[in-house]
Amino acid sequence: VQLQASGGGLVQAGGSLRLSCAASERTNNRRTIGWFRQAPGKAREFVSVIRRSGGLTYYADSVKGRFTISRDNAKNTVYLQMNSLKPEDTAVYYCAADGGSTIQSMLRSVASYDYWGQGTLVTVSS
């Protein structure tokens, strides 16, 4: 599975961006897709995830109510709509796909994901 993340850029605080994660194969109904981010000098952290089937979604507390994850089955693409952006959202954002059998309690763990995109930089200015 190859993943291509895009949509990052420079935005002012309060603005919006939509990230896209395009998969090279039909990941829908096969793999859970997660978004993670890594700020300079910090560990990679969970942002959001959408389950492989049914579209169940989960969010980090820091983005809940501001970010929305969704998927377009026909395009093999997962989106992350980011609204009300804050300077602390500045990071490289990565999308990742699991092996297909991650249990709920492990969805927020980096180690649960086998395939990673190259990352897209989001910079939020104050």
PDB file of C-alpha atoms in Angstrom:
ATOM      1  CA  VAL A   1       0.000   0.000   0.000  1.00  0.00           C
ATOM      2  CA  GLN A   2       1.331   3.415  -0.911  1.00  0.00           C
ATOM      3  CA  LEU A   3      -0.116   6.535   0.650  1.00  0.00           C
ATOM      4  CA  GLN A   4       0.221  10.079  -0.646  1.00  0.00           C
ATOM      5  CA  ALA A   5      -0.569  12.913   1.759  1.00  0.00           C
ATOM      6  CA  SER A   6      -1.195  16.402   0.419  1.00  0.00           C
ATOM      7  CA  GLY A   7      -2.928  19.667   1.202  1.00  0.00           C
ATOM      8  CA  GLY A   8      -0.592  21.204   3.748  1.00  0.00           C
ATOM      9  CA  GLY A   9       0.461  24.810   3.665  1.00  0.00           C
ATOM     10  CA  LEU A  10       0.736  28.078   5.531  1.00  0.00           C
ATOM     11  CA  VAL A  11      -2.421  29.478   7.108  1.00  0.00           C
ATOM     12  CA  GLN A  12      -3.237  32.087   9.689  1.00  0.00           C
ATOM     13  CA  ALA A  13      -4.671  31.160  13.050  1.00  0.00           C
ATOM     14  CA  GLY A  14      -8.398  30.597  12.740  1.00  0.00           C
ATOM     15  CA  GLY A  15      -8.099  29.440   9.160  1.00  0.00           C
ATOM     16  CA  SER A  16      -8.807  26.099   7.548  1.00  0.00           C
ATOM     17  CA  LEU A  17      -7.033  23.461   5.504  1.00  0.00           C
ATOM     18  CA  ARG A  18      -8.095  20.128   4.078  1.00  0.00           C
ATOM     19  CA  LEU A  19      -5.557  17.343   3.940  1.00  0.00           C
ATOM     20  CA  SER A  20      -5.927  14.408   1.572  1.00  0.00           C
ATOM     21  CA  CYS A  21      -4.525  10.906   1.807  1.00  0.00           C
ATOM     22  CA  ALA A  22      -4.695   9.002  -1.468  1.00  0.00           C
ATOM     23  CA  ALA A  23      -4.095   5.247  -1.399  1.00  0.00           C
ATOM     24  CA  SER A  24      -2.596   3.193  -4.188  1.00  0.00           C
ATOM     25  CA  GLU A  25      -5.058   0.401  -3.737  1.00  0.00           C
ATOM     26  CA  ARG A  26      -8.561  -0.113  -2.549  1.00  0.00           C
ATOM     27  CA  THR A  27      -8.080   0.368   1.188  1.00  0.00           C
ATOM     28  CA  ASN A  28     -11.732   1.002   1.923  1.00  0.00           C
ATOM     29  CA  ASN A  29     -13.326  -1.782   3.923  1.00  0.00           C
ATOM     30  CA  ARG A  30      -9.866  -3.316   4.325  1.00  0.00           C
ATOM     31  CA  ARG A  31      -7.786  -0.913   6.361  1.00  0.00           C
ATOM     32  CA  THR A  32      -8.200   1.656   9.062  1.00  0.00           C
ATOM     33  CA  ILE A  33      -6.651   5.003   8.104  1.00  0.00           C
ATOM     34  CA  GLY A  34      -5.162   7.309  10.691  1.00  0.00           C
ATOM     35  CA  TRP A  35      -3.732  10.805  10.744  1.00  0.00           C
ATOM     36  CA  PHE A  36      -0.790  11.603  12.960  1.00  0.00           C
ATOM     37  CA  ARG A  37       1.364  14.681  13.328  1.00  0.00           C
ATOM     38  CA  GLN A  38       4.865  15.489  14.456  1.00  0.00           C
ATOM     39  CA  ALA A  39       6.030  18.903  15.559  1.00  0.00           C
ATOM     40  CA  PRO A  40       9.744  19.773  15.656  1.00  0.00           C
ATOM     41  CA  GLY A  41      11.437  18.133  18.597  1.00  0.00           C
ATOM     42  CA  LYS A  42       8.347  16.183  19.595  1.00  0.00           C
ATOM     43  CA  ALA A  43       7.149  12.641  19.204  1.00  0.00           C
ATOM     44  CA  ARG A  44       4.629  11.683  16.559  1.00  0.00           C
ATOM     45  CA  GLU A  45       1.131  11.920  17.997  1.00  0.00           C
ATOM     46  CA  PHE A  46      -2.315  10.662  17.115  1.00  0.00           C
ATOM     47  CA  VAL A  47      -4.753  13.111  15.536  1.00  0.00           C
ATOM     48  CA  SER A  48      -7.672  11.147  14.115  1.00  0.00           C
ATOM     49  CA  VAL A  49      -8.669   7.796  12.672  1.00  0.00           C
ATOM     50  CA  ILE A  50     -11.442   6.366  10.551  1.00  0.00           C
ATOM     51  CA  ARG A  51     -12.303   2.708  10.778  1.00  0.00           C
ATOM     52  CA  ARG A  52     -12.010   0.437   7.747  1.00  0.00           C
ATOM     53  CA  SER A  53     -15.695  -0.282   7.612  1.00  0.00           C
ATOM     54  CA  GLY A  54     -18.634   1.718   8.749  1.00  0.00           C
ATOM     55  CA  GLY A  55     -16.609   4.885   9.016  1.00  0.00           C
ATOM     56  CA  LEU A  56     -16.358   5.025  12.823  1.00  0.00           C
ATOM     57  CA  THR A  57     -14.154   7.953  13.733  1.00  0.00           C
ATOM     58  CA  TYR A  58     -12.038   8.989  16.696  1.00  0.00           C
ATOM     59  CA  TYR A  59     -10.184  12.180  17.520  1.00  0.00           C
ATOM     60  CA  ALA A  60      -7.505  13.412  19.848  1.00  0.00           C
ATOM     61  CA  ASP A  61      -8.935  15.694  22.502  1.00  0.00           C
ATOM     62  CA  SER A  62      -6.799  18.554  21.204  1.00  0.00           C
ATOM     63  CA  VAL A  63      -8.573  18.565  17.821  1.00  0.00           C
ATOM     64  CA  LYS A  64     -12.054  17.360  18.722  1.00  0.00           C
ATOM     65  CA  GLY A  65     -14.685  19.751  17.438  1.00  0.00           C
ATOM     66  CA  ARG A  66     -12.261  21.402  15.011  1.00  0.00           C
ATOM     67  CA  PHE A  67     -11.092  18.557  12.767  1.00  0.00           C
ATOM     68  CA  THR A  68     -13.236  16.146  10.773  1.00  0.00           C
ATOM     69  CA  ILE A  69     -12.034  12.941   9.146  1.00  0.00           C
ATOM     70  CA  SER A  70     -13.894  11.387   6.237  1.00  0.00           C
ATOM     71  CA  ARG A  71     -13.340   8.981   3.370  1.00  0.00           C
ATOM     72  CA  ASP A  72     -14.365   8.806  -0.272  1.00  0.00           C
ATOM     73  CA  ASN A  73     -14.587   5.151  -1.177  1.00  0.00           C
ATOM     74  CA  ALA A  74     -14.728   5.765  -4.908  1.00  0.00           C
ATOM     75  CA  LYS A  75     -11.479   7.735  -4.836  1.00  0.00           C
ATOM     76  CA  ASN A  76      -9.613   5.621  -2.246  1.00  0.00           C
ATOM     77  CA  THR A  77      -9.005   8.853  -0.395  1.00  0.00           C
ATOM     78  CA  VAL A  78      -9.297   9.918   3.221  1.00  0.00           C
ATOM     79  CA  TYR A  79      -9.624  13.582   4.132  1.00  0.00           C
ATOM     80  CA  LEU A  80      -8.868  15.598   7.224  1.00  0.00           C
ATOM     81  CA  GLN A  81     -10.755  18.875   7.323  1.00  0.00           C
ATOM     82  CA  MET A  82      -9.047  21.190   9.780  1.00  0.00           C
ATOM     83  CA  ASN A  83     -10.910  24.276  10.957  1.00  0.00           C
ATOM     84  CA  SER A  84     -10.140  26.925  13.570  1.00  0.00           C
ATOM     85  CA  LEU A  85      -6.456  26.147  13.260  1.00  0.00           C
ATOM     86  CA  LYS A  86      -4.122  27.180  16.057  1.00  0.00           C
ATOM     87  CA  PRO A  87      -0.358  27.783  16.063  1.00  0.00           C
ATOM     88  CA  GLU A  88       0.029  24.618  18.143  1.00  0.00           C
ATOM     89  CA  ASP A  89      -1.380  22.626  15.220  1.00  0.00           C
ATOM     90  CA  THR A  90       1.822  23.350  13.317  1.00  0.00           C
ATOM     91  CA  ALA A  91       3.448  20.036  12.405  1.00  0.00           C
ATOM     92  CA  VAL A  92       4.123  17.561   9.650  1.00  0.00           C
ATOM     93  CA  TYR A  93       0.962  15.550   9.185  1.00  0.00           C
ATOM     94  CA  TYR A  94       1.171  11.904   8.195  1.00  0.00           C
ATOM     95  CA  CYS A  95      -1.503   9.484   7.099  1.00  0.00           C
ATOM     96  CA  ALA A  96      -1.113   5.802   7.790  1.00  0.00           C
ATOM     97  CA  ALA A  97      -2.880   2.529   7.071  1.00  0.00           C
ATOM     98  CA  ASP A  98      -3.069  -0.434   9.405  1.00  0.00           C
ATOM     99  CA  GLY A  99      -2.784  -4.113   8.606  1.00  0.00           C
ATOM    100  CA  GLY A 100      -6.530  -4.564   8.723  1.00  0.00           C
ATOM    101  CA  SER A 101      -7.155  -5.949  12.198  1.00  0.00           C
ATOM    102  CA  THR A 102      -6.323  -3.254  14.723  1.00  0.00           C
ATOM    103  CA  ILE A 103      -8.419  -3.442  17.858  1.00  0.00           C
ATOM    104  CA  GLN A 104     -10.100  -0.298  19.122  1.00  0.00           C
ATOM    105  CA  SER A 105      -7.787   0.189  22.081  1.00  0.00           C
ATOM    106  CA  MET A 106      -4.772   0.340  19.748  1.00  0.00           C
ATOM    107  CA  LEU A 107      -6.118   2.749  17.138  1.00  0.00           C
ATOM    108  CA  ARG A 108      -4.212   5.700  18.604  1.00  0.00           C
ATOM    109  CA  SER A 109      -0.873   3.915  18.640  1.00  0.00           C
ATOM    110  CA  VAL A 110       1.770   4.635  16.007  1.00  0.00           C
ATOM    111  CA  ALA A 111       2.858   1.018  16.231  1.00  0.00           C
ATOM    112  CA  SER A 112      -0.500  -0.221  14.915  1.00  0.00           C
ATOM    113  CA  TYR A 113       0.086   1.201  11.441  1.00  0.00           C
ATOM    114  CA  ASP A 114       2.113  -0.604   8.802  1.00  0.00           C
ATOM    115  CA  TYR A 115       2.072   1.874   5.931  1.00  0.00           C
ATOM    116  CA  TRP A 116       2.877   5.577   6.076  1.00  0.00           C
ATOM    117  CA  GLY A 117       2.653   8.469   3.666  1.00  0.00           C
ATOM    118  CA  GLN A 118       5.482  10.957   3.260  1.00  0.00           C
ATOM    119  CA  GLY A 119       3.906  13.727   5.326  1.00  0.00           C
ATOM    120  CA  THR A 120       2.637  17.180   4.514  1.00  0.00           C
ATOM    121  CA  LEU A 121       3.659  20.307   6.418  1.00  0.00           C
ATOM    122  CA  VAL A 122       1.038  22.470   8.084  1.00  0.00           C
ATOM    123  CA  THR A 123       2.166  25.819   9.429  1.00  0.00           C
ATOM    124  CA  VAL A 124      -0.227  28.002  11.377  1.00  0.00           C
ATOM    125  CA  SER A 125       0.892  31.559  12.001  1.00  0.00           C
ATOM    126  CA  SER A 126      -0.327  33.623  14.925  1.00  0.00           C
TER     127      SER A 126
END
